[in-house]
Short mmCIF file of C-alpha atoms in Angstrom, two decimals:
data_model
loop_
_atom_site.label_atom_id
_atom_site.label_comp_id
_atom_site.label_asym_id
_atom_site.label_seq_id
_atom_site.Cartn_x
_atom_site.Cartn_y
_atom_site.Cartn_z
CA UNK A 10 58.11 55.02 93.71
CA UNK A 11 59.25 54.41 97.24
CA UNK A 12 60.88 56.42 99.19
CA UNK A 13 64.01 55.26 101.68
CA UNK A 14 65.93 56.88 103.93
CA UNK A 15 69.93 55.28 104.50
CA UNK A 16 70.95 56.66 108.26
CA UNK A 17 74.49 55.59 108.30
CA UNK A 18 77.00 56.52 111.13
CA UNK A 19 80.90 56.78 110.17
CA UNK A 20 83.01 53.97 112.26
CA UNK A 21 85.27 55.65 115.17
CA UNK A 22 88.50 54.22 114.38
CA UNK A 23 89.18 55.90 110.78
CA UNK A 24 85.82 56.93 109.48
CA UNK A 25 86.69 60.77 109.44
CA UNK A 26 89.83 60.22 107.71
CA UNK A 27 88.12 57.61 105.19
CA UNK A 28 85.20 60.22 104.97
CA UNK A 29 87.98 63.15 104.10
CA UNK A 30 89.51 61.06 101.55
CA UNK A 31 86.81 59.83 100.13
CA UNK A 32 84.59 63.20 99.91
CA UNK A 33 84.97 64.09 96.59
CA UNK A 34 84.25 60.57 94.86
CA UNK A 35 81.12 60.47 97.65
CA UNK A 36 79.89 63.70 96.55
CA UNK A 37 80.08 63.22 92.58
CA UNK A 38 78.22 60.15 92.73
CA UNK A 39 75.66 61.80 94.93
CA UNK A 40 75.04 64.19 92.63
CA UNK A 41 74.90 61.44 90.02
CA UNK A 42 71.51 60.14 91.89
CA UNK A 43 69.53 63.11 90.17
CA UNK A 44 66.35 63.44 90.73
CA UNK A 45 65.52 59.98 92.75
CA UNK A 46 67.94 62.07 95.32
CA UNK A 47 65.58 63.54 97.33
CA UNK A 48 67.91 64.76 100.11
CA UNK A 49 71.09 64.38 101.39
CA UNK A 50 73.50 65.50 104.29
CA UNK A 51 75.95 64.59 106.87
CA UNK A 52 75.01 63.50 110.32
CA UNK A 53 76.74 65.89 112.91
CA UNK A 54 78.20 65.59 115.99
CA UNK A 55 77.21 68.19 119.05
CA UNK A 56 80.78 69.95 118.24
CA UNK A 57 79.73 70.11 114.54
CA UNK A 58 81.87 66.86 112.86
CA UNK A 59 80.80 64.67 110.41
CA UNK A 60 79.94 61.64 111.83
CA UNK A 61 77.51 60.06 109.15
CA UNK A 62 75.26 60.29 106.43
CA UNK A 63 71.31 61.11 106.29
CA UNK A 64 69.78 60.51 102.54
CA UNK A 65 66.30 60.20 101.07
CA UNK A 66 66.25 58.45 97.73
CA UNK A 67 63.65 56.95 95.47
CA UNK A 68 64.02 53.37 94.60
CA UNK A 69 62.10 50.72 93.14
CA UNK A 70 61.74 48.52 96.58
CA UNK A 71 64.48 47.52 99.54
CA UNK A 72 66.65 45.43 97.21
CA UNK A 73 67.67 48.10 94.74
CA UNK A 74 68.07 50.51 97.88
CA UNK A 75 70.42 48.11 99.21
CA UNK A 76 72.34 48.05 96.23
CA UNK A 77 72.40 51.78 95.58
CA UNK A 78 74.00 52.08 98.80
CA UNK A 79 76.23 49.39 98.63
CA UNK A 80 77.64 51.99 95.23
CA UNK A 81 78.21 54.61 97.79
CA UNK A 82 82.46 55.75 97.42
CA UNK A 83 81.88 55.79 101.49
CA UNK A 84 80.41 52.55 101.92
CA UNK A 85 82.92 50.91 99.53
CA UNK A 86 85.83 52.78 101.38
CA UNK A 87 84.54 51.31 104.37
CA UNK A 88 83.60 54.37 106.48
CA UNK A 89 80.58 53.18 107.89
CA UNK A 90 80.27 51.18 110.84
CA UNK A 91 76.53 50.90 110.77
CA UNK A 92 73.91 51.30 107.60
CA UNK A 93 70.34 51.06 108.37
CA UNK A 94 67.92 51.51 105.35
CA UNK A 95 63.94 51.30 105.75
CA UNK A 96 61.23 52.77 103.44
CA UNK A 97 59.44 56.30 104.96
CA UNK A 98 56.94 57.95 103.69
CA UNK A 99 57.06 62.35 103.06
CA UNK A 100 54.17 63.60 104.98
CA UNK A 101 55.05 66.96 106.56
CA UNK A 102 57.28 69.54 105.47
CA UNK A 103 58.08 71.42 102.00
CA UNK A 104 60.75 69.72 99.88
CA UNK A 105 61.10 68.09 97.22
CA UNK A 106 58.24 66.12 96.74
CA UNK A 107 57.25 63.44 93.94
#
């Protein structure tokens, strides 16, 4: 199954306060992903703040990525000001693999 990776950055004028709220809801439907979840974490700033999201997550093809995402507490909370998704492939590194 494909692999794609959502890189999406929080927007400056409430993100972190939509992103505080919103945590909890964010994180049980993360965990909800199960094992298509391949990994997930925020994006940092350089003094350490949340500023985004990084995941990896097995879908069936760009579409149903799309839509996964679009399901995201943050994304429907609006605290993203950009989502990029594209397919990648796991060449180098230990992790969790398929």
């Amino acid at each position: 199954m494909p692999l794609f990776c959502f890189h999406n950055l929080d927007n400056e004028t409430d993100g972190a306060e939509l992103r505080a709220a919103t945590r909890p809801a964010h994180l049980e439907w993360a965990a909800g992903l199960g094992e298509r979840l391949r990994m997930a974490g925020p994006l940092l700033s350089e003094d350490g703040a949340m500023i985004g999201s990084l995941f990896l997550v097995e879908t069936e093809d760009l579409a149903s990525a799309q839509a996964l995402a679009a399901e995201d507490p943050y994304a429907k909370a609006g605290v993203f000001a950009r989502v990029d998704i594209r397919e990648t492939k796991w060449l180098i590194g230990e992790g969790k693999r398929a």
